[in-house]
């Protein structure tokens, strides 16, 4: 147990903040504008065409984010909301775009796991 004098002289250390998702500036999400929308192929045992976008965030940083779900209407200068979530088979992609917010619409005819893909309850 430290003495009162030791506490005054030696300040307690703050927990170091995670710098893994540094482009988000400790925010849960960030708004950004698409600079380029393209497809890329995943790492080795998988094969597909993954849809990704190069995004310029509101803090002027550029990131690569994945576009989840089937089909999208993103193009250059579309506005997206980005969250931190790495895509395991795409190297360097540590962010995902959020469906159903701004210009990235929800997945059409989605019945299961709707909340992830921004699909409202069909009536």
GROMACS .gro file of C-alpha atoms in nm:
model
  123
    1UNK     CA    1   0.000   0.000   0.000
    2UNK     CA    2   0.156   0.333  -0.105
    3UNK     CA    3   0.189   0.617   0.139
    4UNK     CA    4   0.021   0.952   0.082
    5UNK     CA    5   0.356   1.105  -0.010
    6UNK     CA    6   0.425   0.833  -0.268
    7UNK     CA    7   0.085   0.891  -0.426
    8UNK     CA    8   0.153   1.264  -0.456
    9UNK     CA    9   0.499   1.218  -0.608
   10UNK     CA   10   0.428   0.920  -0.836
   11UNK     CA   11   0.108   0.973  -1.031
   12UNK     CA   12  -0.100   0.664  -1.102
   13UNK     CA   13  -0.073   0.539  -1.459
   14UNK     CA   14  -0.370   0.569  -1.690
   15UNK     CA   15  -0.469   0.261  -1.883
   16UNK     CA   16  -0.318   0.289  -2.234
   17UNK     CA   17  -0.581   0.344  -2.501
   18UNK     CA   18  -0.602   0.096  -2.785
   19UNK     CA   19  -0.453   0.236  -3.104
   20UNK     CA   20  -0.580  -0.051  -3.321
   21UNK     CA   21  -0.865   0.155  -3.464
   22UNK     CA   22  -0.687   0.488  -3.445
   23UNK     CA   23  -0.870   0.644  -3.740
   24UNK     CA   24  -1.196   0.648  -3.543
   25UNK     CA   25  -1.045   0.874  -3.271
   26UNK     CA   26  -1.196   0.663  -2.989
   27UNK     CA   27  -1.547   0.708  -3.139
   28UNK     CA   28  -1.786   0.417  -3.196
   29UNK     CA   29  -1.855   0.531  -3.555
   30UNK     CA   30  -1.734   0.794  -3.799
   31UNK     CA   31  -1.892   0.952  -4.104
   32UNK     CA   32  -1.702   0.944  -4.430
   33UNK     CA   33  -1.719   0.997  -4.805
   34UNK     CA   34  -1.635   0.722  -5.055
   35UNK     CA   35  -1.334   0.802  -5.268
   36UNK     CA   36  -1.331   0.472  -5.457
   37UNK     CA   37  -1.552   0.162  -5.460
   38UNK     CA   38  -1.392  -0.160  -5.582
   39UNK     CA   39  -1.372  -0.537  -5.535
   40UNK     CA   40  -1.084  -0.738  -5.395
   41UNK     CA   41  -1.011  -1.107  -5.348
   42UNK     CA   42  -0.963  -1.262  -5.002
   43UNK     CA   43  -0.664  -1.442  -4.856
   44UNK     CA   44  -0.586  -1.808  -4.926
   45UNK     CA   45  -0.818  -2.073  -4.864
   46UNK     CA   46  -1.113  -1.845  -4.951
   47UNK     CA   47  -1.211  -1.725  -5.295
   48UNK     CA   48  -1.471  -1.462  -5.381
   49UNK     CA   49  -1.503  -1.099  -5.480
   50UNK     CA   50  -1.533  -0.889  -5.165
   51UNK     CA   51  -1.680  -0.541  -5.203
   52UNK     CA   52  -1.475  -0.269  -5.035
   53UNK     CA   53  -1.456   0.110  -5.042
   54UNK     CA   54  -1.182   0.362  -4.985
   55UNK     CA   55  -1.330   0.622  -4.750
   56UNK     CA   56  -1.217   0.969  -4.644
   57UNK     CA   57  -1.335   1.015  -4.286
   58UNK     CA   58  -1.455   1.339  -4.131
   59UNK     CA   59  -1.117   1.372  -3.958
   60UNK     CA   60  -0.944   1.376  -4.303
   61UNK     CA   61  -0.802   1.022  -4.270
   62UNK     CA   62  -0.831   0.760  -4.544
   63UNK     CA   63  -0.934   0.403  -4.461
   64UNK     CA   64  -1.048   0.092  -4.644
   65UNK     CA   65  -1.383  -0.042  -4.528
   66UNK     CA   66  -1.582  -0.352  -4.619
   67UNK     CA   67  -1.938  -0.334  -4.750
   68UNK     CA   68  -2.135  -0.617  -4.583
   69UNK     CA   69  -2.434  -0.799  -4.731
   70UNK     CA   70  -2.547  -0.876  -5.084
   71UNK     CA   71  -2.562  -0.589  -5.329
   72UNK     CA   72  -2.511  -0.219  -5.268
   73UNK     CA   73  -2.559   0.115  -5.441
   74UNK     CA   74  -2.239   0.289  -5.331
   75UNK     CA   75  -2.042   0.498  -5.574
   76UNK     CA   76  -1.788   0.777  -5.562
   77UNK     CA   77  -1.889   1.062  -5.325
   78UNK     CA   78  -2.149   0.851  -5.141
   79UNK     CA   79  -2.171   0.919  -4.767
   80UNK     CA   80  -2.126   0.622  -4.530
   81UNK     CA   81  -2.108   0.556  -4.157
   82UNK     CA   82  -1.810   0.338  -4.060
   83UNK     CA   83  -1.758   0.119  -3.753
   84UNK     CA   84  -1.453  -0.073  -3.640
   85UNK     CA   85  -1.469  -0.444  -3.724
   86UNK     CA   86  -1.190  -0.626  -3.900
   87UNK     CA   87  -1.258  -0.857  -4.192
   88UNK     CA   88  -1.047  -1.165  -4.132
   89UNK     CA   89  -0.982  -1.267  -4.490
   90UNK     CA   90  -0.902  -0.918  -4.624
   91UNK     CA   91  -0.559  -0.793  -4.512
   92UNK     CA   92  -0.558  -0.432  -4.393
   93UNK     CA   93  -0.939  -0.397  -4.380
   94UNK     CA   94  -1.026  -0.307  -4.019
   95UNK     CA   95  -1.356  -0.127  -4.071
   96UNK     CA   96  -1.709  -0.202  -4.195
   97UNK     CA   97  -1.970   0.029  -4.341
   98UNK     CA   98  -2.306   0.033  -4.158
   99UNK     CA   99  -2.604  -0.062  -4.375
  100UNK     CA  100  -2.924   0.144  -4.375
  101UNK     CA  101  -2.754   0.472  -4.280
  102UNK     CA  102  -2.686   0.769  -4.515
  103UNK     CA  103  -2.634   0.657  -4.877
  104UNK     CA  104  -2.571   0.286  -4.809
  105UNK     CA  105  -2.919   0.134  -4.814
  106UNK     CA  106  -3.035  -0.184  -4.639
  107UNK     CA  107  -3.010  -0.530  -4.795
  108UNK     CA  108  -3.319  -0.607  -5.001
  109UNK     CA  109  -3.543  -0.906  -4.908
  110UNK     CA  110  -3.338  -0.990  -4.599
  111UNK     CA  111  -3.528  -1.213  -4.353
  112UNK     CA  112  -3.267  -1.321  -4.099
  113UNK     CA  113  -3.016  -1.111  -3.903
  114UNK     CA  114  -3.195  -0.801  -4.030
  115UNK     CA  115  -3.057  -0.566  -3.767
  116UNK     CA  116  -2.701  -0.613  -3.893
  117UNK     CA  117  -2.798  -0.528  -4.251
  118UNK     CA  118  -3.035  -0.238  -4.183
  119UNK     CA  119  -3.344  -0.412  -4.314
  120UNK     CA  120  -3.668  -0.295  -4.151
  121UNK     CA  121  -3.938  -0.539  -4.048
  122UNK     CA  122  -4.152  -0.622  -4.351
  123UNK     CA  123  -4.524  -0.573  -4.294
   0.00000   0.00000   0.00000
